[in-house]
XYZ file of C-alpha atoms in Angstrom:
150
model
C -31.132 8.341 -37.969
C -27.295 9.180 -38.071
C -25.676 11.729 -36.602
C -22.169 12.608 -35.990
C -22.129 11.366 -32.456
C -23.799 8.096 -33.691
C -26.841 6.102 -34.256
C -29.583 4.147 -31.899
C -27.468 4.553 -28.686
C -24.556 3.420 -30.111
C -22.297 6.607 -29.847
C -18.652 7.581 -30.911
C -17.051 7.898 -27.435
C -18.611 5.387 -25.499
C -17.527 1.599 -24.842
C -19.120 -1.319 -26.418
C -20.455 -2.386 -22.892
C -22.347 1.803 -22.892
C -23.003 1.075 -26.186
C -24.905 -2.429 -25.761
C -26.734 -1.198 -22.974
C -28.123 2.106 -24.438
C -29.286 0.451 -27.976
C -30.700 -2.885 -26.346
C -28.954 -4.550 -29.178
C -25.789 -7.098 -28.738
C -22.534 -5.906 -30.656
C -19.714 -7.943 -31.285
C -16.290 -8.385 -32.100
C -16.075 -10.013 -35.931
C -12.495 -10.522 -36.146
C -11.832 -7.947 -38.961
C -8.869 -5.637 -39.341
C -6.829 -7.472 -36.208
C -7.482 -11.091 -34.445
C -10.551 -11.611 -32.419
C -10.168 -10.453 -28.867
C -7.053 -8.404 -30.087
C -8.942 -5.390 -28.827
C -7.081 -3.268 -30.390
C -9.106 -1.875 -33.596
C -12.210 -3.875 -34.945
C -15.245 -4.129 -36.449
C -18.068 -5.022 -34.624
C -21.127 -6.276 -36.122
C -24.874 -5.666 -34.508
C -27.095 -8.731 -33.640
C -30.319 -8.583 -34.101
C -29.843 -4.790 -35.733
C -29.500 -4.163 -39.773
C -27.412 -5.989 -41.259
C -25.504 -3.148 -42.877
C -24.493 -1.532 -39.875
C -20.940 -1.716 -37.910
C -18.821 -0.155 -36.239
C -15.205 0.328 -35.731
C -13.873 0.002 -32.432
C -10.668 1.121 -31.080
C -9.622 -0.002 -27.400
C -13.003 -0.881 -26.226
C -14.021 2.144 -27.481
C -17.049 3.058 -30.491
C -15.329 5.094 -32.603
C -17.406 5.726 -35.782
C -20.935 3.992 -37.043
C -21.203 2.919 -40.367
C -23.954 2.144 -42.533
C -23.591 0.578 -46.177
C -26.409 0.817 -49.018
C -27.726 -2.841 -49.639
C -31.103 -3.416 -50.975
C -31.701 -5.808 -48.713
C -31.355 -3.818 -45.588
C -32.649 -0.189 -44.269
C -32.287 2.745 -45.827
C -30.273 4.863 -43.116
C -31.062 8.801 -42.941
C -28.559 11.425 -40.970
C -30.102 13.776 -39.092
C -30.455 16.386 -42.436
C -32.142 14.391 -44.062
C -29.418 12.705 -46.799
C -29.932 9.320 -47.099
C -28.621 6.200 -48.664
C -28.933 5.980 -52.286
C -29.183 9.789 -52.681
C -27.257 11.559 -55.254
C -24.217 13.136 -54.467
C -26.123 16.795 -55.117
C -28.555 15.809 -51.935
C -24.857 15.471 -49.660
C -23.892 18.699 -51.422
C -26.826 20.898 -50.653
C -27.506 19.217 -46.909
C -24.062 20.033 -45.825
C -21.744 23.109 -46.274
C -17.636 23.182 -46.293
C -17.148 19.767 -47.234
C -13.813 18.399 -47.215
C -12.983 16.222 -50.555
C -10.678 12.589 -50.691
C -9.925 10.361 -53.657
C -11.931 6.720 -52.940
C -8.853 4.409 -52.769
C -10.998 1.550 -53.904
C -12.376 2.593 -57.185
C -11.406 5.821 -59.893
C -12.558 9.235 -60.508
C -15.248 10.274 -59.962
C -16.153 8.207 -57.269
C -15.147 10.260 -53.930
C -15.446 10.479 -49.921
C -17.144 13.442 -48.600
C -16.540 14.458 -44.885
C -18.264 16.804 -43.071
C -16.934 17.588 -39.266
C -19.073 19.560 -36.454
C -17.352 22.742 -35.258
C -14.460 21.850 -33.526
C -14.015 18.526 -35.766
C -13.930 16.247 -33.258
C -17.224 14.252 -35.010
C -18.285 14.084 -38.373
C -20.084 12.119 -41.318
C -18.488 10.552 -43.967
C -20.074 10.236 -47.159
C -18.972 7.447 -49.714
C -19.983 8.306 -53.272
C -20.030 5.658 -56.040
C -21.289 5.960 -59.512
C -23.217 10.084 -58.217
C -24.682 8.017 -55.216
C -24.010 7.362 -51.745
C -22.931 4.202 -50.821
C -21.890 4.345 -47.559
C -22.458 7.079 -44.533
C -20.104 6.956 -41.462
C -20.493 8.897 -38.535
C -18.144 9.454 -35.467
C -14.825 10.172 -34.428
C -12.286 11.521 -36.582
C -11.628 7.674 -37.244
C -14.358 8.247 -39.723
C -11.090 8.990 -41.917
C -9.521 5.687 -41.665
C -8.458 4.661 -45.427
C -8.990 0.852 -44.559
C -9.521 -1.212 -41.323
C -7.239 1.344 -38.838
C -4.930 3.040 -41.299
């Protein structure tokens, strides 16, 4: 299940090291955004965990989960109960006062939904393609990121 702080021990907020430990599950560095090792901001990958998961990670640091829809992999819930695949209504009805960006990577009406805890310092991003969503990120404000660290 995702939440805004994170899924299966793998938090926002906490290092990779805290975040290996608590999920049991290996996470590493892929190279993508900036060189391997940079450490600077990456995606990680999980080994051994679904294949559709990552995470971006700034300075050692997790800073948002993400989760893509593949029909090969899980179907990943958050913690109201939208999931993968659902139509954009589901996202809608689950979660109040959402906040409304263009998806840089594709036209009208295909979107990003965020939604932020009070306070906004975590949130969930919904990715809607073609009425569904694609893609659910959860974290840090980071969750904003346009591509990579931008």
């Amino acid at each position: 299940m995702l939440t805004p702080f994170g899924w299966g021990g793998i938090e926002a907020g906490v290092t990779t090291d805290s975040a290996q430990a608590a999920s049991g599950l290996k996470i590493r560095d892929d190279g993508h955004y900036t060189d391997a090792g940079d450490g600077t901001c990456l995606a990680y990958e999980v080994i051994g965990g679904p294949k559709n998961l990552q995470m971006l990670v700034e300075s050692g640091v997790v800073t948002t989960v993400e989760a893509y829809l593949d029909p090969h992999a899980p179907i990943f819930t958050t913690d109201r109960g939208v999931k993968l695949g659902d139509p954009e209504a589901a996202v809608r009805k689950a979660y109040a006062g959402l906040n409304q960006l263009p998806d840089i990577y594709s036209e009208p009406p295909d979107k990003k939904l965020f939604y932020y805890e009070p306070g906004g310092e975590r949130g969930i991003k919904f990715s809607i393609n073609g009425g569904k969503v694609t893609g659910i990120s959860v974290g840090s404000p980071s969750i904003e990121y346009g591509e990579g660290c931008l």
